[in-house]
C-alpha cells in the first residue's frame, strides 16, 4: 500500500483528505524489504514468497473493479462474481463463542474448513480440521459454524471450495477485558508515572506531551477505579498527576483563567476537553480515596474549565475563539457534568455551563448541513464528525446525526480481517491504521448513534471497530513484529503490508516516536522530542467503559433471527440465555422492543435470561 500525498500540514489541511491510497500486486516482493514483518506475520505468511515460473509456464490473475453503494451492495456484487459472503464474530473474549454464517455463490460447494490459531505457551501454530463443525442450512448453500474458544490468541479460518479456491476470515480471542484493563492500570502506575525523581514534570504520566490527549491515562485510571474495586495507589497517583502536573502545566500559576500557550503563540482548546474530563472523573471518586481536594471542589474545577472551553469571549486569540466553537470529546461527559452540578447544588455553575452548552448546540446546528461539524484544527477529520454525530444525537437532531453517521460508517469500513474494521487515521503514519484514541472514540460515537437512531448497522460497526482497538493492548497478538508485555501498549497499529511509504510500519504497532527518523522533514521536526509507544492513549478505554464495557445488546437481523453484540446467546425452551463479554457486565438492551435491564449498582451479572415474554432476569 502506498499513499501519494502532498504534505499540507502547516496549511491546516489534514493529509487524511489530501492523499490517495494505492495498492499494487508485487511479483518480486519476497519480504526482504520488511524482514521483521515477514517473519512475524503468520496469518499471511504465504504471501511473502516470490512466484517461480518454469520456462514457458504462465500464471494469470483477474481483478474486477466495480463501484458499490454500501456494504450490502458490495457483498451482493461479490457473490455475483463468485465470492462467499460471511457474517461472523470479529472478536470475542476467552471462553466466548465464535459464530459465523457463510453463504456460498451459486454452483459452489464446501470442501473443507481449517482453523489456524496461535498458542500462548509456544511459538507453534495450531491447525484444526473443523469441517464437521459446519452445519448446512435449509437453503442448501449456507452454513453456520459455532465454536467455543477457551484460549486467547489470533485465529484464521480458511474455507476451501470444491473448485480449489480458498477464502479466509481473520478473527481474535481476547483475554477477559477486565483483566486487560487491570493489567494496563498496573503497568501505568508502575512504569509510566514520573515521581519525585524526575527533573521535568515529575508528577506526569509518561511519555510527556503537551497535547491534552496524553491525559487519557489519568482519565482511564479514574474511570476504571470508579467501576471496579478501587485501588488506592492508582487513584492517588491519578490525583497527584491532575493537581500537581496538569493544573500547573496547562495553566499559568495553576489559574484556570489563564491557559498556558504551550504551542508557542497559542494554546489548544481541545486540551481543555481532556483536562475537564479528568477533574470531572475525580469528582466522582469516593471522598475517602482523595487526599488533596474534595470531590465537590474537583466538580467546580471541571465546570470552570468547561465554561472557559465553550465561551469564545473568554479567549483573546482568533485561533482559540474559532476552536471553542468546534466539537470535541467533551460530549462524552458534558450532560453528566451538568447533572452532577445540578444535584450538588452548584446552581451558578450549572446555569452558566447550561447556557454555554445550549448556545454551542444552536451554533452547531446552523452549520451542520455544510459539514462544518467535521472540521477540526486540521480541517476535516474523524475527530470532528465522530463527536459531532454524538452531539447531534444528544441534541435530538436525528436527521442531521444520520448525515454524520454515514461518515462514521464509511470511516470504519468492513472486511474479512477484523484488524481492518477500524476508524482509520492514516495521515500520521501514511498508513491505513488503527489509532487507539480516535479509533476508540469514533467507534464509541457509532454506538451512541445506534442507541438514538436505532439502525443495527451502527451497532455492528461500533463493536467491530471498538474491539479492533484492543490490537493496541493485546499481548497475545503474534502477527506483528512489536510484541507487548501484559499491560504494555502501543498507540497505533498499521494494518497494511507492505507499506511502501515506510516499510517498517507494515502490520506493526508503534507510537509517534517512529517518525523521529522519518524522511519527511516536517514529521521529523514535529516528533523530534517524542519517546515511547503509548502516546494518546486511555480516553478510548473510557469510551469503551461507558458503552461496551458494561452493555450487551440484542437485536433481530433481517431474517428475524435474534443476534447478540458484545456477547452470545443460547436459545432454550424458555427463551434465551445471554452471556456478556463486557468487562463489568451490568446492562442488557433489546432496543427495538424497548427493553433494558440494569443490575443493582455494584452488582455484576455476566449472564441473564431473556424470557419469551420479553422479561430480563438474573440467570440463576
Coordinates of C-alpha atoms in Angstrom, one line a residue:
X1 CA 0.0 0.0 0.0
X2 CA 1.3 3.4 -0.9
X3 CA -0.1 6.9 0.0
X4 CA 0.5 9.5 -2.6
X5 CA 0.1 12.9 -1.0
X6 CA 1.3 16.4 -0.7
X7 CA 2.1 17.4 2.9
X8 CA 0.0 20.5 3.7
X9 CA 0.0 20.1 7.5
X10 CA 1.3 23.6 8.1
X11 CA -1.6 25.0 5.9
X12 CA -4.1 23.4 8.3
X13 CA -5.2 20.9 5.7
X14 CA -5.4 17.4 7.0
X15 CA -3.4 15.0 4.8
X16 CA -6.1 12.4 5.6
X17 CA -8.2 14.0 2.9
X18 CA -5.3 15.2 0.7
X19 CA -3.8 11.8 -0.1
X20 CA -4.9 8.7 -2.0
X21 CA -4.1 5.1 -1.1
X22 CA -2.8 2.9 -3.9
X23 CA -2.4 -0.9 -3.8
X24 CA -0.2 -3.0 -6.0
X25 CA 0.4 -6.6 -6.7
X26 CA 4.1 -7.2 -6.5
X27 CA 5.6 -10.2 -8.2
X28 CA 9.1 -9.6 -6.9
X29 CA 8.4 -8.8 -3.2
X30 CA 9.6 -11.7 -1.0
X31 CA 9.6 -9.9 2.3
X32 CA 13.1 -8.7 2.1
X33 CA 12.1 -5.0 2.3
X34 CA 10.3 -5.7 5.6
X35 CA 12.1 -8.7 7.1
X36 CA 10.6 -8.2 10.6
X37 CA 7.0 -8.1 9.4
X38 CA 7.6 -11.1 7.1
X39 CA 9.0 -13.1 9.9
X40 CA 6.1 -12.3 12.3
X41 CA 3.1 -12.3 10.0
X42 CA 2.0 -15.9 10.4
X43 CA -1.5 -15.1 9.1
X44 CA -0.4 -14.0 5.6
X45 CA 3.0 -15.8 5.7
X46 CA 2.4 -17.4 2.3
X47 CA 2.2 -14.1 0.6
X48 CA 5.9 -13.2 1.4
X49 CA 7.4 -15.6 -1.2
X50 CA 8.0 -15.0 -4.9
X51 CA 6.3 -16.9 -7.7
X52 CA 8.7 -19.1 -9.6
X53 CA 7.7 -20.0 -13.1
X54 CA 9.4 -22.5 -15.3
X55 CA 10.3 -21.7 -18.9
X56 CA 7.1 -21.3 -20.9
X57 CA 4.9 -21.5 -17.9
X58 CA 2.3 -18.8 -17.3
X59 CA 0.1 -17.7 -14.5
X60 CA -2.8 -15.2 -14.6
X61 CA -4.9 -13.2 -12.3
X62 CA -8.2 -11.4 -12.9
X63 CA -9.4 -8.4 -10.9
X64 CA -12.7 -6.6 -11.3
X65 CA -13.2 -3.0 -10.1
X66 CA -16.8 -2.0 -9.7
X67 CA -18.5 0.8 -7.7
X68 CA -20.8 -0.1 -4.9
X69 CA -23.3 1.9 -2.9
X70 CA -23.0 0.4 0.5
X71 CA -21.9 -2.8 2.4
X72 CA -24.9 -4.9 1.3
X73 CA -24.4 -3.8 -2.3
X74 CA -20.7 -4.7 -2.0
X75 CA -21.4 -8.2 -0.9
X76 CA -24.2 -8.7 -3.4
X77 CA -21.8 -7.9 -6.2
X78 CA -19.1 -10.1 -4.6
X79 CA -21.5 -13.0 -4.6
X80 CA -22.3 -12.4 -8.3
X81 CA -18.5 -12.6 -9.0
X82 CA -18.1 -15.8 -7.1
X83 CA -17.1 -14.7 -3.6
X84 CA -18.6 -16.3 -0.5
X85 CA -20.3 -13.9 1.9
X86 CA -19.5 -14.1 5.6
X87 CA -21.2 -12.8 8.7
X88 CA -19.0 -13.5 11.7
X89 CA -17.9 -12.6 15.2
X90 CA -14.7 -10.5 14.7
X91 CA -13.6 -10.5 18.3
X92 CA -14.6 -12.5 21.4
X93 CA -13.2 -13.0 24.9
X94 CA -11.7 -16.1 26.4
X95 CA -14.4 -18.7 26.9
X96 CA -16.7 -16.9 24.4
X97 CA -18.3 -18.3 21.3
X98 CA -17.3 -17.7 17.7
X99 CA -20.2 -17.7 15.4
X100 CA -20.2 -17.4 11.6
X101 CA -22.6 -17.8 8.7
X102 CA -21.3 -18.3 5.2
X103 CA -23.3 -18.0 2.0
X104 CA -21.7 -19.7 -0.9
X105 CA -22.1 -18.5 -4.5
X106 CA -24.4 -20.3 -6.8
X107 CA -22.8 -23.6 -8.1
X108 CA -20.2 -23.7 -5.3
X109 CA -19.8 -26.4 -2.7
X110 CA -17.9 -26.6 0.6
X111 CA -14.8 -28.9 0.6
X112 CA -13.2 -28.2 4.0
X113 CA -12.8 -25.8 6.8
X114 CA -9.4 -25.4 8.6
X115 CA -8.8 -23.3 11.7
X116 CA -5.3 -21.9 12.5
X117 CA -4.5 -20.3 15.8
X118 CA -1.6 -19.2 17.9
X119 CA -0.5 -20.8 21.1
X120 CA 0.0 -18.6 24.2
X121 CA 2.6 -21.1 25.5
X122 CA 4.7 -21.9 22.5
X123 CA 5.6 -20.4 19.1
X124 CA 3.7 -23.2 17.3
X125 CA 0.7 -22.6 15.0
X126 CA -2.1 -24.9 15.8
X127 CA -4.1 -26.4 12.9
X128 CA -7.6 -28.0 13.2
X129 CA -9.9 -29.5 10.6
X130 CA -13.3 -28.3 11.6
X131 CA -15.3 -29.3 8.5
X132 CA -17.6 -31.3 10.6
X133 CA -18.5 -28.2 12.7
X134 CA -20.2 -26.6 9.7
X135 CA -24.0 -27.1 9.8
X136 CA -25.8 -26.8 6.5
X137 CA -28.9 -24.6 6.5
X138 CA -32.1 -25.4 4.7
X139 CA -31.2 -23.1 1.8
X140 CA -28.5 -25.6 0.9
X141 CA -25.9 -23.0 0.0
X142 CA -25.4 -21.6 3.5
X143 CA -23.6 -23.0 6.6
X144 CA -23.2 -22.0 10.2
X145 CA -20.2 -22.5 12.4
X146 CA -20.2 -22.2 16.2
X147 CA -17.0 -22.7 18.2
X148 CA -16.3 -22.0 21.9
X149 CA -12.7 -20.9 22.4
X150 CA -11.0 -21.2 25.8
X151 CA -7.6 -19.7 25.0
X152 CA -6.8 -16.2 23.7
X153 CA -5.0 -15.5 20.5
X154 CA -5.3 -14.7 16.8
X155 CA -7.3 -17.1 14.6
X156 CA -7.5 -17.7 10.9
X157 CA -10.4 -19.7 9.4
X158 CA -9.7 -21.0 5.9
X159 CA -12.6 -22.1 3.7
X160 CA -11.9 -24.5 0.9
X161 CA -14.3 -24.7 -2.1
X162 CA -14.6 -27.7 -4.4
X163 CA -13.2 -25.8 -7.3
X164 CA -9.9 -25.3 -5.4
X165 CA -10.3 -21.7 -4.4
X166 CA -10.0 -20.6 -0.8
X167 CA -11.3 -17.7 1.3
X168 CA -10.2 -16.7 4.9
X169 CA -11.5 -15.0 8.0
X170 CA -9.2 -13.4 10.5
X171 CA -10.6 -13.0 14.0
X172 CA -9.4 -12.8 17.5
X173 CA -9.9 -14.1 21.0
X174 CA -9.1 -11.6 23.8
X175 CA -8.3 -12.1 27.4
X176 CA -11.2 -11.2 29.7
X177 CA -11.2 -7.5 29.2
X178 CA -11.4 -6.7 32.9
X179 CA -8.0 -8.4 33.1
X180 CA -6.6 -6.4 30.2
X181 CA -7.8 -3.2 32.0
X182 CA -6.4 -4.2 35.4
X183 CA -3.0 -5.1 33.8
X184 CA -3.0 -1.8 32.0
X185 CA -3.7 0.1 35.2
X186 CA -0.9 -1.7 37.0
X187 CA 1.5 -1.0 34.1
X188 CA 0.7 2.7 34.2
X189 CA 1.3 3.3 37.9
X190 CA 4.4 1.1 37.9
X191 CA 6.1 2.2 34.7
X192 CA 4.6 5.5 33.4
X193 CA 4.2 7.7 36.5
X194 CA 7.1 10.1 36.9
X195 CA 7.5 10.5 40.7
X196 CA 9.7 12.9 42.6
X197 CA 12.9 11.8 41.0
X198 CA 12.1 13.2 37.6
X199 CA 13.5 16.7 36.8
X200 CA 10.9 17.6 34.1
X201 CA 7.3 17.4 35.2
X202 CA 7.9 14.9 38.0
X203 CA 4.2 14.0 38.6
X204 CA 3.2 13.5 35.0
X205 CA 2.5 10.2 33.3
X206 CA 5.0 9.3 30.6
X207 CA 5.6 9.8 27.7
X208 CA 5.5 13.5 28.1
X209 CA 3.3 15.5 25.8
X210 CA 1.8 19.0 25.6
X211 CA -1.3 17.6 23.9
X212 CA -4.4 17.0 26.0
X213 CA -4.7 13.6 24.6
X214 CA -1.9 12.5 26.8
X215 CA -4.2 12.9 29.8
X216 CA -6.1 9.9 28.7
X217 CA -4.1 7.7 31.0
X218 CA -5.3 9.7 34.0
X219 CA -8.9 9.6 32.8
X220 CA -8.7 5.8 32.3
X221 CA -7.3 5.2 35.8
X222 CA -10.1 7.2 37.4
X223 CA -12.8 5.6 35.3
X224 CA -11.6 2.1 35.9
X225 CA -11.4 2.7 39.6
X226 CA -14.9 4.1 39.7
X227 CA -16.3 0.9 38.1
X228 CA -14.3 -1.8 39.7
X229 CA -12.9 -2.2 43.2
X230 CA -10.8 0.8 43.7
X231 CA -7.0 0.5 44.1
X232 CA -6.0 3.4 46.4
X233 CA -2.5 3.7 44.9
X234 CA -3.9 4.1 41.4
X235 CA -6.4 6.8 42.5
X236 CA -3.7 8.6 44.5
X237 CA -1.3 8.8 41.5
X238 CA -4.0 10.0 39.2
X239 CA -5.0 12.7 41.7
X240 CA -1.4 13.8 42.1
X241 CA -0.9 14.0 38.4
X242 CA -4.0 16.1 37.9
X243 CA -3.3 18.6 40.7
X244 CA 0.5 18.9 40.6
X245 CA 1.2 18.4 36.9
X246 CA -1.9 19.0 34.8
X247 CA -3.2 22.1 36.7
X248 CA 0.3 23.7 36.8
X249 CA 1.5 22.7 33.3
X250 CA -1.5 23.7 31.3
X251 CA -2.4 26.9 33.2
X252 CA -0.3 29.9 34.3
X253 CA 0.2 29.6 38.0
X254 CA -2.5 27.0 38.1
X255 CA -5.1 29.6 37.3
X256 CA -7.9 28.2 35.1
X257 CA -8.5 31.7 33.7
X258 CA -5.0 31.8 32.1
X259 CA -4.2 28.8 29.9
X260 CA -0.5 28.5 29.2
X261 CA 0.5 28.9 25.5
X262 CA 2.2 25.6 25.2
X263 CA 2.4 25.7 21.4
X264 CA 4.4 28.9 21.0
X265 CA 1.8 31.6 20.5
X266 CA -1.4 29.7 21.2
X267 CA -3.0 27.0 23.4
X268 CA -5.2 24.2 22.1
X269 CA -8.9 24.4 23.1
X270 CA -9.1 20.7 22.6
X271 CA -6.7 20.2 25.5
X272 CA -9.4 21.6 27.8
X273 CA -11.8 18.8 26.9
X274 CA -9.4 16.2 28.3
X275 CA -8.5 18.3 31.4
X276 CA -12.1 18.9 32.2
X277 CA -12.8 15.2 31.9
X278 CA -10.0 14.4 34.4
X279 CA -11.4 16.7 37.0
X280 CA -15.0 15.6 36.5
X281 CA -13.9 12.0 37.0
X282 CA -12.0 13.0 40.1
X283 CA -15.3 14.5 41.4
X284 CA -17.0 11.1 41.0
X285 CA -14.5 9.3 43.3
X286 CA -15.3 8.3 46.8
X287 CA -14.0 11.2 49.0
X288 CA -12.1 8.8 51.2
X289 CA -9.8 7.9 48.3
X290 CA -8.9 11.6 47.6
X291 CA -6.0 13.2 49.5
X292 CA -5.6 16.7 48.1
X293 CA -9.1 18.2 47.4
X294 CA -12.7 17.2 47.8
X295 CA -15.0 15.8 45.1
X296 CA -17.0 18.9 45.2
X297 CA -14.0 21.1 44.5
X298 CA -13.0 19.0 41.6
X299 CA -16.5 19.3 40.3
X300 CA -16.3 23.1 40.4
X301 CA -12.9 22.9 38.6
X302 CA -14.4 20.8 35.8
X303 CA -17.2 23.4 35.4
X304 CA -14.7 26.2 35.3
X305 CA -12.7 24.6 32.6
X306 CA -15.7 23.7 30.5
X307 CA -17.1 27.2 30.8
X308 CA -13.7 28.5 29.6
X309 CA -13.7 25.9 26.8
X310 CA -17.1 26.8 25.4
X311 CA -17.0 30.6 25.7
X312 CA -15.4 32.3 22.7
X313 CA -15.4 35.6 24.5
X314 CA -13.0 34.3 27.1
X315 CA -10.2 33.9 24.6
X316 CA -8.1 36.7 23.1
X317 CA -6.6 34.8 20.2
X318 CA -8.5 34.2 17.0
X319 CA -7.5 30.5 16.8
X320 CA -8.8 29.9 20.3
X321 CA -12.0 31.7 19.6
X322 CA -12.6 29.6 16.5
X323 CA -11.7 26.3 18.2
X324 CA -14.1 27.0 21.0
X325 CA -16.9 26.7 18.5
X326 CA -15.7 23.3 17.3
X327 CA -16.8 19.9 18.6
X328 CA -14.7 17.7 20.8
X329 CA -14.6 14.8 23.2
X330 CA -16.3 16.9 25.9
X331 CA -19.5 15.4 24.5
X332 CA -18.6 12.2 26.4
X333 CA -19.4 13.8 29.8
X334 CA -21.0 17.3 29.3
X335 CA -24.5 16.0 30.2
X336 CA -23.3 14.0 33.2
X337 CA -21.3 17.1 34.4
X338 CA -24.4 19.3 34.1
X339 CA -26.5 16.8 36.1
X340 CA -23.8 16.5 38.7
X341 CA -23.7 20.2 39.2
X342 CA -27.4 20.4 39.5
X343 CA -27.6 17.5 42.0
X344 CA -24.7 19.1 44.1
X345 CA -26.5 22.4 44.4
X346 CA -23.8 24.3 42.4
X347 CA -26.6 26.4 40.8
X348 CA -24.5 29.2 39.5
X349 CA -22.0 26.9 37.8
X350 CA -24.9 24.8 36.4
X351 CA -26.7 27.8 34.9
X352 CA -23.6 29.2 33.3
X353 CA -22.5 26.0 31.8
X354 CA -26.0 25.1 30.6
X355 CA -26.3 28.4 28.8
X356 CA -23.0 27.9 27.0
X357 CA -23.9 24.3 26.1
X358 CA -27.3 25.4 24.6
X359 CA -25.5 28.2 22.7
X360 CA -23.0 25.7 21.4
X361 CA -25.8 23.4 20.2
X362 CA -27.5 26.2 18.4
X363 CA -24.3 27.3 16.7
X364 CA -23.5 23.7 15.7
X365 CA -26.9 23.1 14.2
X366 CA -26.6 26.2 11.9
X367 CA -23.6 24.8 10.1
X368 CA -24.2 21.1 10.0
X369 CA -25.5 20.8 6.5
X370 CA -22.2 22.2 5.2
X371 CA -20.4 19.6 7.3
X372 CA -18.8 22.3 9.4
X373 CA -19.1 19.9 12.3
X374 CA -16.5 17.7 10.7
X375 CA -13.9 20.4 10.9
X376 CA -11.1 20.2 13.5
X377 CA -7.9 22.1 13.9
X378 CA -6.6 20.3 10.8
X379 CA -9.7 20.7 8.6
X380 CA -12.0 17.7 8.0
X381 CA -11.3 14.8 10.3
X382 CA -12.9 11.9 12.1
X383 CA -12.1 13.8 15.3
X384 CA -14.7 16.2 14.1
X385 CA -17.5 14.1 12.5
X386 CA -17.4 11.4 15.3
X387 CA -18.1 13.7 18.2
X388 CA -20.5 15.8 16.1
X389 CA -22.7 12.8 15.3
X390 CA -22.8 12.1 19.0
X391 CA -23.6 15.7 19.9
X392 CA -26.4 15.9 17.4
X393 CA -27.9 12.7 18.9
X394 CA -27.9 14.3 22.3
X395 CA -29.4 17.4 20.9
X396 CA -32.2 15.4 19.4
X397 CA -31.3 16.3 15.8
X398 CA -31.6 12.7 14.4
X399 CA -31.8 13.7 10.7
X400 CA -28.5 15.5 10.7
X401 CA -26.9 13.0 13.0
X402 CA -27.6 10.4 10.3
X403 CA -25.6 12.6 7.8
X404 CA -22.6 12.5 10.1
X405 CA -23.3 8.9 11.0
X406 CA -22.8 7.9 7.3
X407 CA -19.3 9.4 7.6
X408 CA -18.6 7.2 10.6
X409 CA -19.8 4.1 8.8
X410 CA -17.6 4.8 5.8
X411 CA -14.6 5.6 8.1
X412 CA -14.9 2.3 10.0
X413 CA -15.3 0.1 6.9
X414 CA -15.7 -3.7 6.8
X415 CA -13.5 -6.7 6.0
X416 CA -12.9 -10.4 6.4
X417 CA -9.9 -9.4 8.6
X418 CA -11.0 -7.9 11.9
X419 CA -8.0 -5.7 12.1
X420 CA -9.2 -3.7 9.1
X421 CA -12.6 -2.9 10.7
X422 CA -11.4 0.3 12.3
X423 CA -11.9 4.1 12.0
X424 CA -8.6 4.8 10.3
X425 CA -6.3 7.8 10.9
X426 CA -3.5 7.0 8.4
X427 CA -2.2 10.5 7.8
X428 CA 0.4 10.5 10.6
X429 CA 1.8 7.1 9.5
X430 CA 0.9 7.5 5.8
X431 CA -0.6 4.1 6.5
X432 CA -4.1 2.7 6.9
X433 CA -4.1 2.2 10.7
X434 CA -5.9 1.8 14.0
X435 CA -5.2 4.8 16.1
X436 CA -6.1 3.9 19.6
X437 CA -7.5 7.3 20.7
X438 CA -9.6 8.2 17.7
X439 CA -10.3 4.6 16.7
X440 CA -12.0 4.1 20.1
X441 CA -13.7 7.5 20.2
X442 CA -15.3 7.3 16.8
X443 CA -16.3 3.7 17.5
X444 CA -17.9 5.0 20.7
X445 CA -19.8 7.6 18.7
X446 CA -21.2 4.9 16.4
X447 CA -22.5 3.0 19.5
X448 CA -24.3 6.2 20.7
X449 CA -25.7 6.7 17.2
X450 CA -27.3 3.2 17.4
X451 CA -29.0 4.0 20.7
X452 CA -30.5 7.2 19.3
X453 CA -31.1 6.2 15.6
X454 CA -31.9 2.5 16.1
X455 CA -30.1 1.2 12.9
X456 CA -28.2 -2.0 13.8
X457 CA -25.5 -1.1 11.2
X458 CA -24.2 1.5 13.7
X459 CA -24.1 -1.1 16.5
X460 CA -22.3 -3.7 14.4
X461 CA -19.7 -1.1 13.2
X462 CA -19.3 0.2 16.7
X463 CA -18.5 -3.2 18.1
X464 CA -16.1 -4.4 15.4
X465 CA -14.1 -1.2 15.5
X466 CA -14.1 -0.9 19.3
X467 CA -12.7 -4.4 19.6
X468 CA -10.1 -3.8 16.8
X469 CA -8.7 -1.0 19.0
X470 CA -7.6 -3.7 21.5
X471 CA -4.9 -4.6 19.0
X472 CA -3.0 -1.8 20.7
X473 CA -3.2 -3.6 24.1
X474 CA -3.4 -7.3 23.3
X475 CA -0.2 -9.1 24.5
X476 CA -1.3 -12.3 22.8
X477 CA -1.1 -10.9 19.3
X478 CA 1.8 -12.6 17.5
X479 CA 1.4 -11.4 13.9
X480 CA 3.2 -8.1 14.4
X481 CA 7.0 -7.5 15.0
X482 CA 6.2 -5.3 18.0
X483 CA 5.2 -7.8 20.8
X484 CA 3.7 -6.5 24.0
X485 CA 4.0 -7.5 27.7
X486 CA 0.8 -7.7 29.8
X487 CA -0.3 -4.1 30.4
X488 CA 2.0 -2.6 27.8
X489 CA 0.6 -0.7 24.9
X490 CA 1.3 1.0 21.6
X491 CA -0.9 3.8 20.3
X492 CA -1.1 2.7 16.7
X493 CA -1.4 -0.5 14.7
X494 CA -0.6 -0.3 11.0
X495 CA -2.9 -2.6 9.0
X496 CA -1.4 -2.6 5.6
X497 CA 1.6 -4.7 4.4
X498 CA 3.7 -4.0 2.6
X499 CA 3.6 -0.3 3.5
X500 CA 5.6 1.3 0.7
X501 CA 5.9 4.7 2.4
X502 CA 7.6 3.3 5.5
X503 CA 8.2 -0.5 5.2
X504 CA 8.9 -0.8 8.9
X505 CA 5.3 0.1 9.7
X506 CA 4.0 -3.0 7.8
X507 CA 1.5 -4.7 10.2
X508 CA 3.3 -3.3 13.1
X509 CA 2.5 -1.5 16.4
X510 CA 4.2 1.8 17.2
X511 CA 3.9 5.3 18.6
X512 CA 4.7 8.8 17.4
X513 CA 8.3 8.2 18.2
X514 CA 8.6 6.1 15.0
X515 CA 8.5 9.4 13.0
X516 CA 11.6 10.9 14.6
X517 CA 13.7 9.3 11.8
X518 CA 11.2 9.8 9.1
X519 CA 12.4 11.1 5.7
X520 CA 9.7 13.7 5.7
X521 CA 11.4 16.7 7.3
X522 CA 8.1 18.0 8.7
X523 CA 7.3 14.8 10.5
X524 CA 10.9 14.6 11.7
X525 CA 10.7 18.1 13.3
X526 CA 7.2 17.6 14.7
X527 CA 8.1 14.5 16.6
X528 CA 11.8 15.2 17.3
X529 CA 11.3 15.1 21.1
X530 CA 8.9 12.3 21.3
X531 CA 9.7 9.0 23.0
X532 CA 7.6 5.9 23.8
X533 CA 4.9 4.0 22.0
X534 CA 1.9 4.6 24.2
X535 CA 1.1 8.1 23.3
X536 CA -2.5 9.5 23.1
X537 CA -4.0 6.6 25.0
X538 CA -6.6 5.9 27.6
X539 CA -9.5 8.1 26.6
X540 CA -10.7 5.4 24.2
X541 CA -10.8 2.9 27.1
X542 CA -13.1 5.4 28.9
X543 CA -15.3 5.4 25.9
X544 CA -15.3 1.6 25.9
X545 CA -16.2 1.5 29.6
X546 CA -19.1 3.9 29.0
X547 CA -20.5 1.5 26.4
X548 CA -19.4 -2.0 25.7
X549 CA -17.6 -2.1 29.0
X550 CA -20.9 -2.6 30.7
X551 CA -23.6 -3.2 28.0
X552 CA -24.5 -6.2 25.8
X553 CA -27.0 -5.7 23.0
X554 CA -29.6 -7.9 21.4
X555 CA -31.3 -7.2 18.1
X556 CA -33.0 -9.1 15.2
X557 CA -31.4 -9.4 11.9
X558 CA -33.3 -9.0 8.6
X559 CA -34.2 -12.7 8.7
X560 CA -35.8 -12.2 12.1
X561 CA -33.1 -14.1 14.0
X562 CA -32.1 -12.8 17.4
X563 CA -28.5 -11.6 17.4
X564 CA -26.1 -10.6 20.2
X565 CA -23.4 -7.9 20.2
X566 CA -20.7 -8.0 22.9
X567 CA -21.7 -11.4 24.0
X568 CA -23.5 -14.5 22.7
X569 CA -26.9 -16.1 23.2
X570 CA -28.2 -19.6 23.6
X571 CA -31.9 -20.4 23.0
X572 CA -33.8 -22.9 25.2
X573 CA -37.4 -23.7 25.8
X574 CA -37.9 -20.6 28.0
X575 CA -36.3 -18.0 25.8
X576 CA -32.6 -17.0 25.6
X577 CA -29.6 -17.1 27.9
X578 CA -27.3 -14.1 27.3
X579 CA -23.6 -14.2 28.2
X580 CA -21.8 -10.9 28.2
X581 CA -18.2 -10.1 27.1
X582 CA -18.3 -6.8 28.9
X583 CA -15.6 -6.0 31.4
X584 CA -18.1 -5.1 34.0
X585 CA -21.5 -6.5 32.8
X586 CA -24.4 -4.6 34.3
X587 CA -26.7 -3.6 31.4
X588 CA -28.6 -5.5 28.7
X589 CA -30.6 -3.9 25.9
X590 CA -33.1 -5.0 23.3
X591 CA -33.7 -1.6 21.7
X592 CA -36.3 -2.5 19.2
X593 CA -38.6 -3.9 21.9
X594 CA -37.7 -1.0 24.3
X595 CA -36.3 -3.5 26.8
X596 CA -33.4 -2.6 29.1
X597 CA -32.1 -4.4 32.2
X598 CA -29.7 -2.8 34.6
X599 CA -28.3 -4.5 37.6
X600 CA -28.2 -3.0 41.1
X601 CA -25.3 -0.6 41.4
X602 CA -22.1 -2.5 42.3
X603 CA -23.5 -5.9 41.2
X604 CA -22.2 -7.6 38.0
X605 CA -24.2 -10.2 36.1
X606 CA -22.3 -11.9 33.3
X607 CA -25.3 -14.0 32.3
X608 CA -29.0 -13.1 32.2
X609 CA -32.1 -14.8 30.9
X610 CA -34.5 -13.1 28.4
X611 CA -37.8 -14.9 28.7
X612 CA -40.0 -15.4 25.6
X613 CA -42.4 -12.8 27.0
X614 CA -39.8 -10.1 26.9
X615 CA -38.6 -10.0 30.5
X616 CA -34.9 -9.9 31.6
X617 CA -33.9 -11.7 34.8
X618 CA -30.8 -12.9 36.5
X619 CA -29.6 -16.3 35.2
X620 CA -29.5 -18.5 38.4

